[in-house]
Amino acid sequence: MNAAKVLDTLKLRFPNEPEYHQAVEEVLATIEEEYNKHPEFDKANLIERLCIPDRVYQFRVTWVDDKGNVQTNMGYRVQHNNAIGPYKGGIRFHSSVNLSILKFLAFEQTFKNSLTTLPMGGGKGGSDFSPRGKSNGEVMRFIQSFMLELWRHIGPETDVPAGDIGVGGREVGFMFGMYKKLTREFTGTFTGKGREFGGSLIRPEATGYGNIYFLMEMLKMKGTDLKGKVCTISGSGNVAQYTAEKVLELGGKVVTMSDSDGYIYDPAGIDKEKLDYIMELKNVYRGRIREYADKYGCKYVEGAKPWGEKCDIALPSATQNELNGDHARELVANGCMAVSEGANMPSTPEAIKVFQDAKILYAPGKAANAGGVSVSGLEMTQNSIKLSWSEKEVDDKLKDIMKSIHEACVQYGTEADGYVNYVKGANVAGFMKVAKAMMAQGIL
Ligand code: NDP
Ligand code: 2IT
């Protein structure tokens, strides 16, 4: 395989999909060497079969808003690869959603899910519907229309969606309810469900907690931990909130959080009480992060990212490409020693190069944020055996999984000088398992 040639062909076949090209380019560059050690892979054109999704569903969603206007949105489900298990991955509701973004996310999910050690393939879906400013009734009616199309394509052994940006417990509940109504079956087709109807304990916390468990493994290799470390976090949604909670629990200090309008900087630290305020502000009142600055009298910076604030550790937890080369240089110049990604692909390729050239700890999302989908996998298992595990049981399993992902990254990503290239480690480890499964299953 010649990575540059494969990428050029994909760009010609699928033009105007920059996020998809970006995600593929990063993986190809790091697996090329290992791939070419296996001539049987190239003979089976494994690489194109792995980069191009198995199938993509695309449909119009029509719904009626509170004023009686008939609205349309686009709905999608990308089923990328099911070599090691049913398609699995979240649903994103955000005005920016398009096919390029969902294809990048489904591609990444395939490698991430492979790393979890659990039997899950990769998929992703969503809509350009924006829940921002919508009433509860509007969100429900939109979701019911969305499910009228999606339900035919998913199932407990086929494709199991969950949450992502704009999709949390409320939205998964509405999706599950409509799916149940249409299929007349109570099955574990979604994860991230409410605990009363099959949801796993620790699933809401899992992505943020998992990122910090992964970070702790990286810090351990450097003989240190989180005590007294200053952390900058972007986002203030599900991932950011539970990342902050775990940082506090382990003795770190959180000084920033953000939303799509701007960020707050609280040099005194966002303590547990202030974090509870953010959780209520975001999850119940669905307000803006600016209101935190008004309440606690700290700095709010409109239209900017928090990466210029001095920190020991940066935890991007909002969205893709939110941390560019300039941000990365600023972080390194300010003495940042570790970056661990809660979001999917938040660092641009230029930023990643800056971190790696500076030899600081850098964990890509597909390794560091795999805790969310891992506990989704554990939710699927509990649904299958019709039993539920305690908080401690799930949390212990999550810790073990994050530890094993870290070990896989070290095994495949350690370079001659001892520096761990976590990008290479995660990509090669994730790739090899899917590749072996595809080879064993014939040309499909
Ligand atoms: P939420 O919707 O709960 O929160 C998203 C946060 O990011 C909000 O603060 C939001 O601000 C901000 N944000 C979203 N889009 C943008 C944007 N275009 N520019 C700036 N800020 C933005 O989503 P999650 O916390 O679930 O997801 C965050 C990231 O983590 C995503 O990259 C997601 O793919 C990834 N992830 C999520 C997992 C999960 O289990 N939920 C698992 C693994 C990864 P605002 O409120 O203004 O929209
Ligand atoms: O990006 C992700 O891993 C998620 N949004 C979670 C997917 C899942 O199926 O739990």
Short mmCIF file of C-alpha atoms and ligand atoms in Angstrom, two decimals:
data_model
loop_
_atom_site.label_atom_id
_atom_site.label_comp_id
_atom_site.label_asym_id
_atom_site.label_seq_id
_atom_site.Cartn_x
_atom_site.Cartn_y
_atom_site.Cartn_z
CA MET A 1 0.00 0.00 0.00
CA ASN A 2 1.12 3.49 -0.79
CA ALA A 3 -0.70 5.68 1.74
CA ALA A 4 -0.53 8.86 -0.35
CA LYS A 5 -1.97 7.06 -3.40
CA VAL A 6 -4.81 5.49 -1.44
CA LEU A 7 -5.69 8.88 -0.01
CA ASP A 8 -5.61 10.58 -3.42
CA THR A 9 -8.01 7.99 -4.82
CA LEU A 10 -10.39 8.48 -1.89
CA LYS A 11 -10.29 12.25 -2.31
CA LEU A 12 -11.21 11.89 -6.00
CA ARG A 13 -14.06 9.49 -5.28
CA PHE A 14 -15.37 11.41 -2.29
CA PRO A 15 -14.59 15.09 -2.85
CA ASN A 16 -15.63 17.82 -0.38
CA GLU A 17 -15.31 15.58 2.68
CA PRO A 18 -12.35 17.20 4.49
CA GLU A 19 -12.95 15.71 7.95
CA TYR A 20 -13.20 12.21 6.48
CA HIS A 21 -9.97 12.74 4.50
CA GLN A 22 -8.24 14.09 7.63
CA ALA A 23 -9.14 11.07 9.76
CA VAL A 24 -8.16 8.58 7.05
CA GLU A 25 -4.85 10.34 6.35
CA GLU A 26 -3.78 10.13 9.99
CA VAL A 27 -4.51 6.42 10.21
CA LEU A 28 -2.92 5.52 6.86
CA ALA A 29 0.30 7.36 7.69
CA THR A 30 0.75 5.39 10.92
CA ILE A 31 -0.30 1.90 9.78
CA GLU A 32 1.47 1.89 6.37
CA GLU A 33 4.63 0.22 7.67
CA GLU A 34 2.82 -2.55 9.55
CA TYR A 35 0.35 -3.08 6.70
CA ASN A 36 3.15 -3.58 4.21
CA LYS A 37 4.63 -6.35 6.36
CA HIS A 38 1.56 -8.39 5.36
CA PRO A 39 1.43 -8.77 1.54
CA GLU A 40 -1.78 -10.79 1.91
CA PHE A 41 -3.53 -7.60 3.09
CA ASP A 42 -2.75 -5.72 -0.11
CA LYS A 43 -3.72 -8.70 -2.26
CA ALA A 44 -7.17 -8.50 -0.68
CA ASN A 45 -7.28 -4.67 -1.12
CA LEU A 46 -7.96 -4.55 2.58
CA ILE A 47 -7.18 -0.88 2.84
CA GLU A 48 -9.95 0.42 0.58
CA ARG A 49 -12.37 -2.02 2.14
CA LEU A 50 -11.45 -0.63 5.54
CA CYS A 51 -11.59 3.06 4.61
CA ILE A 52 -14.91 3.07 2.73
CA PRO A 53 -18.00 2.53 4.90
CA ASP A 54 -20.02 -0.65 4.33
CA ARG A 55 -23.11 1.51 3.71
CA VAL A 56 -24.63 4.93 4.39
CA TYR A 57 -28.30 5.67 4.98
CA GLN A 58 -29.49 9.19 4.28
CA PHE A 59 -33.04 10.50 4.70
CA ARG A 60 -35.21 13.57 5.17
CA VAL A 61 -36.79 14.16 8.57
CA THR A 62 -39.97 16.26 8.63
CA TRP A 63 -41.43 17.60 11.87
CA VAL A 64 -43.67 20.38 13.17
CA ASP A 65 -42.28 23.08 15.48
CA ASP A 66 -44.15 24.75 18.35
CA LYS A 67 -45.41 27.52 16.08
CA GLY A 68 -46.92 25.02 13.64
CA ASN A 69 -44.22 25.46 10.98
CA VAL A 70 -43.21 22.34 9.06
CA GLN A 71 -39.44 21.88 9.33
CA THR A 72 -37.06 19.57 7.50
CA ASN A 73 -33.68 18.21 8.56
CA MET A 74 -31.36 15.56 7.18
CA GLY A 75 -30.84 12.24 8.98
CA TYR A 76 -27.92 9.84 8.49
CA ARG A 77 -26.48 6.56 9.69
CA VAL A 78 -23.03 5.49 8.53
CA GLN A 79 -22.42 1.75 9.04
CA HIS A 80 -18.68 1.62 8.67
CA ASN A 81 -17.43 -1.85 9.58
CA ASN A 82 -18.89 -4.88 11.41
CA ALA A 83 -15.98 -7.31 11.21
CA ILE A 84 -15.68 -7.70 14.98
CA GLY A 85 -19.25 -7.01 16.13
CA PRO A 86 -22.49 -5.16 15.36
CA TYR A 87 -22.09 -1.56 14.16
CA LYS A 88 -21.81 0.62 17.25
CA GLY A 89 -21.47 4.36 17.74
CA GLY A 90 -23.24 7.52 18.76
CA ILE A 91 -25.79 9.84 17.20
CA ARG A 92 -24.90 13.54 16.88
CA PHE A 93 -27.46 16.36 16.65
CA HIS A 94 -25.74 19.63 15.71
CA SER A 95 -26.28 22.22 12.98
CA SER A 96 -22.84 21.41 11.51
CA VAL A 97 -23.56 17.70 10.93
CA ASN A 98 -22.90 16.47 7.38
CA LEU A 99 -21.72 13.28 5.72
CA SER A 100 -18.03 14.16 5.94
CA ILE A 101 -18.20 14.57 9.71
CA LEU A 102 -20.20 11.38 10.23
CA LYS A 103 -17.89 9.38 7.95
CA PHE A 104 -14.84 10.57 9.91
CA LEU A 105 -16.54 9.68 13.18
CA ALA A 106 -17.65 6.22 11.97
CA PHE A 107 -14.14 5.48 10.65
CA GLU A 108 -12.53 6.52 13.95
CA GLN A 109 -15.14 4.56 15.90
CA THR A 110 -14.15 1.33 14.13
CA PHE A 111 -10.56 1.55 15.46
CA LYS A 112 -11.65 2.82 18.87
CA ASN A 113 -14.13 0.00 19.34
CA SER A 114 -11.49 -2.52 18.31
CA LEU A 115 -9.21 -1.15 21.05
CA THR A 116 -11.84 -1.62 23.78
CA THR A 117 -11.39 -5.43 23.66
CA LEU A 118 -15.21 -5.75 23.34
CA PRO A 119 -17.05 -7.15 20.28
CA MET A 120 -18.25 -3.96 18.58
CA GLY A 121 -17.97 -2.73 14.98
CA GLY A 122 -18.00 0.95 14.05
CA GLY A 123 -20.81 3.31 13.03
CA LYS A 124 -22.09 6.81 13.57
CA GLY A 125 -25.23 8.76 12.78
CA GLY A 126 -26.99 12.02 13.34
CA SER A 127 -28.76 15.02 11.97
CA ASP A 128 -28.21 18.70 11.27
CA PHE A 129 -31.08 19.34 13.71
CA SER A 130 -29.89 21.69 16.45
CA PRO A 131 -31.43 21.09 19.90
CA ARG A 132 -30.25 24.58 20.93
CA GLY A 133 -33.25 26.75 21.81
CA LYS A 134 -35.75 23.98 21.05
CA SER A 135 -38.49 23.03 23.52
CA ASN A 136 -38.73 19.56 25.02
CA GLY A 137 -41.75 18.87 22.80
CA GLU A 138 -39.90 19.93 19.66
CA VAL A 139 -36.95 17.68 20.49
CA MET A 140 -39.33 14.77 21.08
CA ARG A 141 -41.31 15.29 17.87
CA PHE A 142 -38.13 15.66 15.83
CA ILE A 143 -36.74 12.44 17.30
CA GLN A 144 -39.96 10.53 16.67
CA SER A 145 -39.78 11.52 12.99
CA PHE A 146 -36.06 10.68 12.86
CA MET A 147 -36.82 7.20 14.24
CA LEU A 148 -39.56 6.60 11.66
CA GLU A 149 -36.70 6.15 9.18
CA LEU A 150 -33.82 4.93 11.31
CA TRP A 151 -35.56 2.04 13.08
CA ARG A 152 -35.40 -0.27 10.02
CA HIS A 153 -31.62 -0.11 9.91
CA ILE A 154 -30.73 -0.81 13.54
CA GLY A 155 -31.18 -3.60 16.09
CA PRO A 156 -29.48 -5.26 19.06
CA GLU A 157 -27.42 -7.56 16.82
CA THR A 158 -27.22 -5.17 13.83
CA ASP A 159 -26.40 -1.64 14.85
CA VAL A 160 -26.57 -0.11 18.33
CA PRO A 161 -26.63 3.72 18.52
CA ALA A 162 -25.89 5.86 21.59
CA GLY A 163 -25.29 9.55 22.39
CA ASP A 164 -22.78 12.13 21.13
CA ILE A 165 -22.91 15.94 20.78
CA GLY A 166 -26.48 17.11 21.34
CA VAL A 167 -27.65 13.63 22.31
CA GLY A 168 -27.75 12.75 26.00
CA GLY A 169 -30.08 10.84 28.30
CA ARG A 170 -33.21 12.78 27.27
CA GLU A 171 -32.67 12.17 23.56
CA VAL A 172 -31.71 8.48 23.96
CA GLY A 173 -34.90 8.02 26.02
CA PHE A 174 -37.06 9.49 23.24
CA MET A 175 -35.24 7.41 20.58
CA PHE A 176 -35.63 4.22 22.60
CA GLY A 177 -39.35 4.89 23.23
CA MET A 178 -40.16 5.44 19.57
CA TYR A 179 -38.04 2.47 18.47
CA LYS A 180 -39.89 0.24 20.96
CA LYS A 181 -43.24 1.52 19.69
CA LEU A 182 -42.34 0.80 16.06
CA THR A 183 -40.77 -2.63 16.60
CA ARG A 184 -43.06 -3.72 19.48
CA GLU A 185 -39.97 -5.16 21.15
CA PHE A 186 -38.03 -4.22 24.26
CA THR A 187 -34.42 -4.78 23.28
CA GLY A 188 -31.01 -3.28 24.03
CA THR A 189 -30.82 -1.46 20.70
CA PHE A 190 -29.57 1.77 22.30
CA THR A 191 -26.98 2.40 24.98
CA GLY A 192 -26.89 5.34 27.34
CA LYS A 193 -30.47 4.53 28.31
CA GLY A 194 -32.04 5.56 31.62
CA ARG A 195 -31.21 3.17 34.45
CA GLU A 196 -34.89 2.24 34.88
CA PHE A 197 -35.03 0.73 31.39
CA GLY A 198 -31.73 -1.06 30.92
CA GLY A 199 -29.13 1.70 31.12
CA SER A 200 -25.80 0.86 32.74
CA LEU A 201 -24.57 2.61 35.84
CA ILE A 202 -21.50 4.79 35.07
CA ARG A 203 -22.38 5.19 31.35
CA PRO A 204 -22.98 8.97 31.73
CA GLU A 205 -19.64 9.32 33.54
CA ALA A 206 -17.70 6.83 31.41
CA THR A 207 -16.11 8.98 28.71
CA GLY A 208 -14.79 11.63 31.09
CA TYR A 209 -13.75 9.15 33.79
CA GLY A 210 -12.14 6.91 31.18
CA ASN A 211 -10.12 9.79 29.77
CA ILE A 212 -8.72 10.53 33.21
CA TYR A 213 -7.98 6.83 33.88
CA PHE A 214 -6.03 6.83 30.62
CA LEU A 215 -4.24 10.05 31.56
CA MET A 216 -3.27 8.54 34.93
CA GLU A 217 -1.64 5.61 33.12
CA MET A 218 0.37 8.05 30.99
CA LEU A 219 1.37 10.13 34.01
CA LYS A 220 2.38 6.98 35.89
CA MET A 221 4.92 6.23 33.17
CA LYS A 222 6.45 9.63 33.94
CA GLY A 223 6.43 8.90 37.68
CA THR A 224 3.78 11.49 38.48
CA ASP A 225 0.01 11.89 39.00
CA LEU A 226 -2.71 14.54 39.00
CA LYS A 227 -2.13 16.05 42.45
CA GLY A 228 -1.80 19.83 42.17
CA LYS A 229 -1.81 19.78 38.36
CA VAL A 230 -3.60 22.65 36.64
CA CYS A 231 -5.96 21.44 33.90
CA THR A 232 -7.69 23.31 31.09
CA ILE A 233 -10.85 21.70 29.76
CA SER A 234 -12.88 22.75 26.71
CA GLY A 235 -16.61 22.05 26.43
CA SER A 236 -19.12 21.90 29.25
CA GLY A 237 -21.24 18.99 28.06
CA ASN A 238 -21.30 15.35 29.08
CA VAL A 239 -17.62 14.57 28.48
CA ALA A 240 -16.26 17.83 29.92
CA GLN A 241 -18.38 17.61 33.08
CA TYR A 242 -17.28 14.13 34.11
CA THR A 243 -13.69 14.80 33.08
CA ALA A 244 -13.72 17.73 35.51
CA GLU A 245 -15.36 15.64 38.23
CA LYS A 246 -12.64 12.97 38.06
CA VAL A 247 -9.80 15.52 37.89
CA LEU A 248 -11.10 17.09 41.12
CA GLU A 249 -11.48 13.70 42.80
CA LEU A 250 -7.84 12.88 42.02
CA GLY A 251 -6.45 16.17 43.33
CA GLY A 252 -6.11 18.23 40.16
CA LYS A 253 -7.34 21.77 39.57
CA VAL A 254 -9.68 22.73 36.70
CA VAL A 255 -9.40 26.36 35.56
CA THR A 256 -11.37 26.52 32.30
CA MET A 257 -14.54 25.21 30.67
CA SER A 258 -16.25 26.44 27.50
CA ASP A 259 -19.16 26.20 25.09
CA SER A 260 -19.55 27.16 21.46
CA ASP A 261 -19.77 30.87 22.42
CA GLY A 262 -16.61 31.23 24.55
CA TYR A 263 -14.72 30.07 27.64
CA ILE A 264 -14.50 30.91 31.34
CA TYR A 265 -11.19 31.13 33.22
CA ASP A 266 -11.41 30.68 36.99
CA PRO A 267 -7.89 30.85 38.49
CA ALA A 268 -9.26 29.86 41.91
CA GLY A 269 -10.36 26.57 40.36
CA ILE A 270 -13.76 25.09 39.51
CA ASP A 271 -14.49 23.14 42.70
CA LYS A 272 -17.22 20.51 43.22
CA GLU A 273 -19.84 23.09 44.17
CA LYS A 274 -19.11 25.22 41.10
CA LEU A 275 -19.13 22.12 38.92
CA ASP A 276 -22.57 21.18 40.31
CA TYR A 277 -23.70 24.65 39.22
CA ILE A 278 -22.35 24.04 35.68
CA MET A 279 -24.08 20.66 35.52
CA GLU A 280 -27.41 22.20 36.47
CA LEU A 281 -26.85 25.18 34.16
CA LYS A 282 -26.09 22.92 31.17
CA ASN A 283 -28.22 19.82 31.82
CA VAL A 284 -31.36 21.36 33.35
CA TYR A 285 -31.57 25.04 32.32
CA ARG A 286 -29.60 24.51 29.10
CA GLY A 287 -27.95 27.91 29.62
CA ARG A 288 -24.64 29.43 28.47
CA ILE A 289 -21.22 29.11 30.17
CA ARG A 290 -21.02 32.92 30.29
CA GLU A 291 -23.51 32.78 33.19
CA TYR A 292 -20.80 31.08 35.32
CA ALA A 293 -18.57 34.14 34.95
CA ASP A 294 -21.46 36.41 36.00
CA LYS A 295 -22.16 34.27 39.07
CA TYR A 296 -18.59 33.72 40.27
CA GLY A 297 -17.05 36.96 39.01
CA CYS A 298 -14.32 35.45 36.84
CA LYS A 299 -13.06 36.07 33.30
CA TYR A 300 -15.20 35.14 30.28
CA VAL A 301 -13.69 35.29 26.79
CA GLU A 302 -16.20 35.40 23.97
CA GLY A 303 -15.45 33.57 20.72
CA ALA A 304 -12.13 32.04 21.87
CA LYS A 305 -10.71 28.69 22.96
CA PRO A 306 -9.08 28.18 26.37
CA TRP A 307 -5.70 26.93 25.09
CA GLY A 308 -3.84 30.19 25.75
CA GLU A 309 -4.30 29.81 29.52
CA LYS A 310 -1.30 28.35 31.35
CA CYS A 311 -1.77 24.72 32.38
CA ASP A 312 0.02 21.44 33.07
CA ILE A 313 -2.58 19.32 31.28
CA ALA A 314 -5.03 20.12 28.45
CA LEU A 315 -8.22 18.08 28.03
CA PRO A 316 -10.06 19.04 24.82
CA SER A 317 -13.64 17.80 25.28
CA ALA A 318 -15.85 19.78 22.88
CA THR A 319 -15.48 19.01 19.16
CA GLN A 320 -13.22 18.28 16.15
CA ASN A 321 -10.44 20.68 15.11
CA GLU A 322 -10.88 22.92 18.15
CA LEU A 323 -7.12 22.99 18.87
CA ASN A 324 -4.84 24.17 16.03
CA GLY A 325 -1.10 24.53 15.53
CA ASP A 326 -0.95 27.98 17.14
CA HIS A 327 -2.86 26.75 20.18
CA ALA A 328 -0.49 23.78 20.44
CA ARG A 329 2.60 25.99 20.31
CA GLU A 330 1.11 28.18 23.03
CA LEU A 331 0.39 25.17 25.23
CA VAL A 332 3.91 23.79 24.82
CA ALA A 333 5.48 27.22 25.44
CA ASN A 334 3.45 27.51 28.65
CA GLY A 335 4.84 24.22 29.95
CA CYS A 336 1.93 21.88 29.22
CA MET A 337 3.15 18.29 29.76
CA ALA A 338 0.13 16.25 28.60
CA VAL A 339 -2.85 16.44 26.25
CA SER A 340 -5.53 13.78 26.48
CA GLU A 341 -8.49 14.00 24.12
CA GLY A 342 -12.05 13.56 25.40
CA ALA A 343 -13.44 14.78 22.08
CA ASN A 344 -13.02 13.06 18.72
CA MET A 345 -10.16 14.54 16.63
CA PRO A 346 -10.04 17.88 18.50
CA SER A 347 -6.39 18.51 17.55
CA THR A 348 -5.54 19.41 13.96
CA PRO A 349 -2.72 17.44 12.25
CA GLU A 350 -0.43 20.46 12.74
CA ALA A 351 -1.19 20.55 16.48
CA ILE A 352 -0.46 16.82 16.84
CA LYS A 353 2.91 17.34 15.16
CA VAL A 354 3.75 20.15 17.59
CA PHE A 355 2.97 17.92 20.60
CA GLN A 356 4.94 14.99 19.23
CA ASP A 357 7.94 17.11 18.23
CA ALA A 358 7.98 18.54 21.75
CA LYS A 359 7.79 14.93 23.06
CA ILE A 360 4.99 15.73 25.47
CA LEU A 361 2.38 13.10 26.36
CA TYR A 362 -0.33 13.16 23.70
CA ALA A 363 -3.27 10.72 23.63
CA PRO A 364 -5.62 10.74 20.62
CA GLY A 365 -9.36 10.53 21.18
CA LYS A 366 -9.74 7.04 19.81
CA ALA A 367 -7.69 5.75 22.75
CA ALA A 368 -8.37 8.30 25.48
CA ASN A 369 -12.15 8.68 25.03
CA ALA A 370 -12.87 4.98 24.44
CA GLY A 371 -14.31 4.65 27.95
CA GLY A 372 -17.72 5.87 26.77
CA VAL A 373 -18.23 3.22 24.14
CA SER A 374 -16.61 0.63 26.44
CA VAL A 375 -19.33 1.09 29.03
CA SER A 376 -21.84 1.06 26.16
CA GLY A 377 -20.42 -2.39 25.38
CA LEU A 378 -20.88 -3.35 29.02
CA GLU A 379 -24.47 -2.06 28.83
CA MET A 380 -25.07 -4.35 25.83
CA THR A 381 -23.72 -7.31 27.81
CA GLN A 382 -25.95 -6.53 30.81
CA ASN A 383 -28.99 -6.21 28.51
CA SER A 384 -28.16 -9.56 26.89
CA ILE A 385 -27.89 -11.42 30.18
CA LYS A 386 -30.81 -9.40 31.64
CA LEU A 387 -28.85 -8.49 34.73
CA SER A 388 -27.27 -5.25 35.90
CA TRP A 389 -23.91 -4.74 37.54
CA SER A 390 -23.14 -2.42 40.46
CA GLU A 391 -21.46 0.94 40.05
CA LYS A 392 -18.21 -0.50 41.39
CA GLU A 393 -18.28 -3.50 39.08
CA VAL A 394 -18.72 -1.29 36.01
CA ASP A 395 -16.16 1.28 37.15
CA ASP A 396 -13.58 -1.46 37.85
CA LYS A 397 -14.15 -2.96 34.40
CA LEU A 398 -13.79 0.52 32.85
CA LYS A 399 -10.45 1.02 34.66
CA ASP A 400 -9.21 -2.37 33.41
CA ILE A 401 -10.23 -1.56 29.84
CA MET A 402 -8.51 1.86 29.85
CA LYS A 403 -5.41 0.22 31.27
CA SER A 404 -5.40 -2.40 28.54
CA ILE A 405 -5.84 0.26 25.83
CA HIS A 406 -2.87 2.10 27.30
CA GLU A 407 -0.81 -1.10 27.26
CA ALA A 408 -1.72 -1.73 23.62
CA CYS A 409 -0.61 1.82 22.70
CA VAL A 410 2.70 1.34 24.49
CA GLN A 411 3.23 -2.04 22.82
CA TYR A 412 2.64 -0.77 19.28
CA GLY A 413 3.69 2.85 19.68
CA THR A 414 7.02 2.93 21.55
CA GLU A 415 9.73 4.47 19.38
CA ALA A 416 13.48 3.82 19.38
CA ASP A 417 14.18 6.64 21.85
CA GLY A 418 11.50 5.39 24.24
CA TYR A 419 8.91 8.09 23.37
CA VAL A 420 5.43 6.59 23.13
CA ASN A 421 3.67 7.63 19.94
CA TYR A 422 0.11 7.02 21.15
CA VAL A 423 -1.32 7.87 17.72
CA LYS A 424 0.65 5.11 16.06
CA GLY A 425 0.08 2.71 18.94
CA ALA A 426 -3.70 3.16 18.91
CA ASN A 427 -3.99 3.01 15.12
CA VAL A 428 -1.85 -0.08 14.65
CA ALA A 429 -3.40 -1.98 17.57
CA GLY A 430 -6.93 -1.07 16.49
CA PHE A 431 -6.22 -1.85 12.84
CA MET A 432 -4.59 -5.27 13.33
CA LYS A 433 -7.62 -6.78 15.06
CA VAL A 434 -10.10 -5.55 12.46
CA ALA A 435 -7.74 -6.58 9.63
CA LYS A 436 -7.35 -10.13 10.92
CA ALA A 437 -11.13 -10.49 11.33
CA MET A 438 -11.76 -9.19 7.80
CA MET A 439 -9.15 -11.51 6.30
CA ALA A 440 -10.74 -14.52 8.01
CA GLN A 441 -14.22 -13.67 6.75
CA GLY A 442 -13.48 -13.63 3.01
CA ILE A 443 -13.73 -10.99 0.32
CA LEU A 444 -16.83 -8.93 1.20
P1 NDP B 1 -22.35 17.55 24.51
O1 NDP B 1 -23.36 17.92 23.50
O2 NDP B 1 -22.80 17.06 25.84
O3 NDP B 1 -21.35 18.75 24.76
C1 NDP B 1 -20.63 19.32 23.70
C2 NDP B 1 -19.87 20.51 24.23
O4 NDP B 1 -19.00 20.99 23.22
C3 NDP B 1 -20.77 21.67 24.58
O5 NDP B 1 -20.16 22.44 25.59
C4 NDP B 1 -20.84 22.43 23.26
O6 NDP B 1 -21.18 23.80 23.39
C5 NDP B 1 -19.42 22.28 22.75
N1 NDP B 1 -19.41 22.30 21.30
C6 NDP B 1 -20.10 21.49 20.46
N2 NDP B 1 -19.87 21.81 19.20
C7 NDP B 1 -19.03 22.85 19.21
C8 NDP B 1 -18.43 23.62 18.21
N3 NDP B 1 -18.67 23.40 16.91
N4 NDP B 1 -17.58 24.62 18.60
C9 NDP B 1 -17.34 24.85 19.90
N5 NDP B 1 -17.90 24.15 20.91
C10 NDP B 1 -18.73 23.16 20.57
O7 NDP B 1 -21.44 16.46 23.79
P2 NDP B 1 -20.40 15.42 24.44
O8 NDP B 1 -19.81 15.98 25.68
O9 NDP B 1 -21.07 14.10 24.48
O10 NDP B 1 -19.30 15.33 23.29
C11 NDP B 1 -18.12 16.13 23.29
C12 NDP B 1 -17.06 15.47 22.43
O11 NDP B 1 -16.75 14.18 22.96
C13 NDP B 1 -17.45 15.22 20.97
O12 NDP B 1 -16.29 15.35 20.16
C14 NDP B 1 -17.90 13.76 20.98
O13 NDP B 1 -17.79 13.17 19.70
C15 NDP B 1 -16.89 13.18 21.95
N6 NDP B 1 -17.25 11.92 22.59
C16 NDP B 1 -18.43 11.77 23.25
C17 NDP B 1 -18.72 10.58 23.88
C18 NDP B 1 -19.96 10.37 24.67
O14 NDP B 1 -20.11 9.30 25.25
N7 NDP B 1 -20.86 11.33 24.78
C19 NDP B 1 -17.80 9.43 23.80
C20 NDP B 1 -16.56 9.73 23.14
C21 NDP B 1 -16.32 10.92 22.55
P3 NDP B 1 -22.70 24.29 23.17
O15 NDP B 1 -23.43 23.91 24.42
O16 NDP B 1 -22.59 25.75 22.95
O17 NDP B 1 -23.21 23.57 21.96
O1 2IT B 2 -17.59 8.81 20.08
C1 2IT B 2 -18.00 7.93 20.84
O2 2IT B 2 -17.30 6.97 21.19
C2 2IT B 2 -19.37 8.05 21.35
N1 2IT B 2 -20.04 9.06 21.08
C3 2IT B 2 -19.97 6.95 22.18
C4 2IT B 2 -20.47 5.83 21.31
C5 2IT B 2 -21.24 4.75 22.01
O3 2IT B 2 -21.75 3.90 21.29
O4 2IT B 2 -21.33 4.73 23.24
#
